Short mmCIF file of C-alpha atoms in Angstrom, two decimals:
data_model
loop_
_atom_site.label_atom_id
_atom_site.label_comp_id
_atom_site.label_asym_id
_atom_site.label_seq_id
_atom_site.Cartn_x
_atom_site.Cartn_y
_atom_site.Cartn_z
CA UNK A 1 -47.85 5.55 0.37
CA UNK A 2 -48.80 3.27 -2.42
CA UNK A 3 -46.13 1.28 -1.25
CA UNK A 4 -47.41 1.11 2.71
CA UNK A 5 -51.43 0.52 1.08
CA UNK A 6 -50.19 -2.30 -1.14
CA UNK A 7 -48.21 -3.87 1.70
CA UNK A 8 -51.07 -3.60 3.96
CA UNK A 9 -53.57 -5.29 1.27
CA UNK A 10 -50.98 -7.90 0.21
CA UNK A 11 -50.33 -8.72 4.16
CA UNK A 12 -54.13 -8.94 4.90
CA UNK A 13 -54.48 -10.95 1.59
CA UNK A 14 -51.58 -13.33 3.13
CA UNK A 15 -53.48 -13.63 6.54
CA UNK A 16 -56.50 -14.70 4.91
CA UNK A 17 -54.73 -17.31 2.86
CA UNK A 18 -53.38 -18.55 6.37
CA UNK A 19 -57.06 -18.24 8.10
CA UNK A 20 -58.29 -20.47 5.69
CA UNK A 21 -55.69 -23.08 5.49
CA UNK A 22 -55.89 -23.47 9.55
CA UNK A 23 -59.68 -23.94 8.73
CA UNK A 24 -58.96 -27.15 6.93
CA UNK A 25 -56.83 -28.49 9.69
CA UNK A 26 -58.25 -31.40 12.04
CA UNK A 27 -60.39 -30.34 14.92
CA UNK A 28 -57.67 -30.83 17.70
CA UNK A 29 -54.91 -28.69 15.65
CA UNK A 30 -57.61 -25.74 14.48
CA UNK A 31 -58.29 -25.69 18.68
CA UNK A 32 -54.74 -25.29 19.43
CA UNK A 33 -53.79 -23.20 16.70
CA UNK A 34 -56.65 -20.72 17.58
CA UNK A 35 -55.40 -20.98 21.18
CA UNK A 36 -51.84 -19.77 20.64
CA UNK A 37 -52.79 -17.37 17.87
CA UNK A 38 -54.62 -15.21 20.74
CA UNK A 39 -51.66 -16.40 23.18
CA UNK A 40 -48.94 -14.92 20.60
CA UNK A 41 -50.64 -11.78 20.12
CA UNK A 42 -50.11 -10.71 23.31
CA UNK A 43 -46.53 -10.09 22.96
CA UNK A 44 -45.87 -8.50 19.07
CA UNK A 45 -43.34 -6.51 19.46
CA UNK A 46 -44.82 -3.91 16.68
CA UNK A 47 -46.66 -4.40 13.64
CA UNK A 48 -47.58 -7.91 14.35
CA UNK A 49 -45.57 -9.51 11.19
CA UNK A 50 -43.18 -11.23 14.00
CA UNK A 51 -46.03 -12.91 14.79
CA UNK A 52 -47.51 -13.74 11.30
CA UNK A 53 -44.07 -15.35 10.63
CA UNK A 54 -44.10 -17.68 13.67
CA UNK A 55 -47.69 -18.52 12.96
CA UNK A 56 -46.81 -19.12 9.59
CA UNK A 57 -44.58 -21.70 10.41
CA UNK A 58 -46.47 -23.31 13.21
CA UNK A 59 -49.56 -23.68 10.43
CA UNK A 60 -46.66 -25.37 7.62
CA UNK A 61 -45.72 -27.87 10.41
CA UNK A 62 -49.14 -28.83 11.78
CA UNK A 63 -50.19 -29.47 8.09
CA UNK A 64 -47.16 -31.83 8.25
CA UNK A 65 -48.41 -33.41 10.88
CA UNK A 66 -51.87 -33.79 10.60
CA UNK A 67 -51.35 -34.80 7.44
CA UNK A 68 -48.53 -37.86 9.48
CA UNK A 69 -51.73 -38.81 11.43
CA UNK A 70 -49.79 -37.33 14.34
CA UNK A 71 -52.11 -35.86 17.18
CA UNK A 72 -51.47 -32.16 17.64
CA UNK A 73 -50.17 -32.99 21.80
CA UNK A 74 -47.80 -35.30 20.32
CA UNK A 75 -46.45 -32.10 17.87
CA UNK A 76 -46.44 -29.59 20.93
CA UNK A 77 -46.25 -31.60 23.76
CA UNK A 78 -48.36 -30.89 27.18
CA UNK A 79 -46.70 -27.76 27.54
CA UNK A 80 -48.46 -25.56 24.86
CA UNK A 81 -46.98 -22.22 26.51
CA UNK A 82 -43.41 -23.69 26.40
CA UNK A 83 -44.14 -24.71 22.81
CA UNK A 84 -45.41 -21.36 22.22
CA UNK A 85 -42.69 -19.44 24.42
CA UNK A 86 -39.70 -21.44 22.26
CA UNK A 87 -40.49 -19.34 19.08
CA UNK A 88 -41.31 -16.00 20.67
CA UNK A 89 -38.93 -13.68 21.05
CA UNK A 90 -36.74 -13.49 24.26
CA UNK A 91 -39.21 -11.72 26.84
CA UNK A 92 -38.17 -11.50 30.66
CA UNK A 93 -42.08 -11.10 32.13
CA UNK A 94 -44.16 -11.70 34.80
CA UNK A 95 -47.00 -11.35 32.79
CA UNK A 96 -46.05 -13.88 30.92
CA UNK A 97 -47.62 -16.73 33.84
CA UNK A 98 -51.37 -16.08 33.62
CA UNK A 99 -51.39 -16.43 29.96
CA UNK A 100 -48.96 -19.44 30.17
CA UNK A 101 -51.65 -21.61 32.73
CA UNK A 102 -54.45 -20.49 30.72
CA UNK A 103 -52.92 -21.72 27.15
CA UNK A 104 -51.95 -25.06 28.95
CA UNK A 105 -55.40 -25.93 30.14
CA UNK A 106 -56.07 -26.24 26.43
CA UNK A 107 -53.68 -28.95 26.27
CA UNK A 108 -54.94 -30.58 29.80
CA UNK A 109 -58.46 -30.71 27.97
CA UNK A 110 -57.47 -32.81 25.12
CA UNK A 111 -54.97 -34.80 26.67
#
């Protein structure tokens, strides 16, 4: 029980640190990161740690690219859903089509 509690508290602290880092991103990166987060959570395979790991990697990449002066669409390309899907575990699910379209609307607005 103590291990579970320690893990949950540690995971929450880690998540808060990630969210603080994301809040420091430029506005276009923050927008895309937030939308990607909403999109990816729909496809978690259990406790969500798979998505947290993916988002941590994306956040690392976004921080590096933003510091280099690249726009978020230069990094992700105009198909944000494809950028996300390439990082998600393989799923053959028709449910993904509507969230993909909604996510790509964000890129169209930023282009």
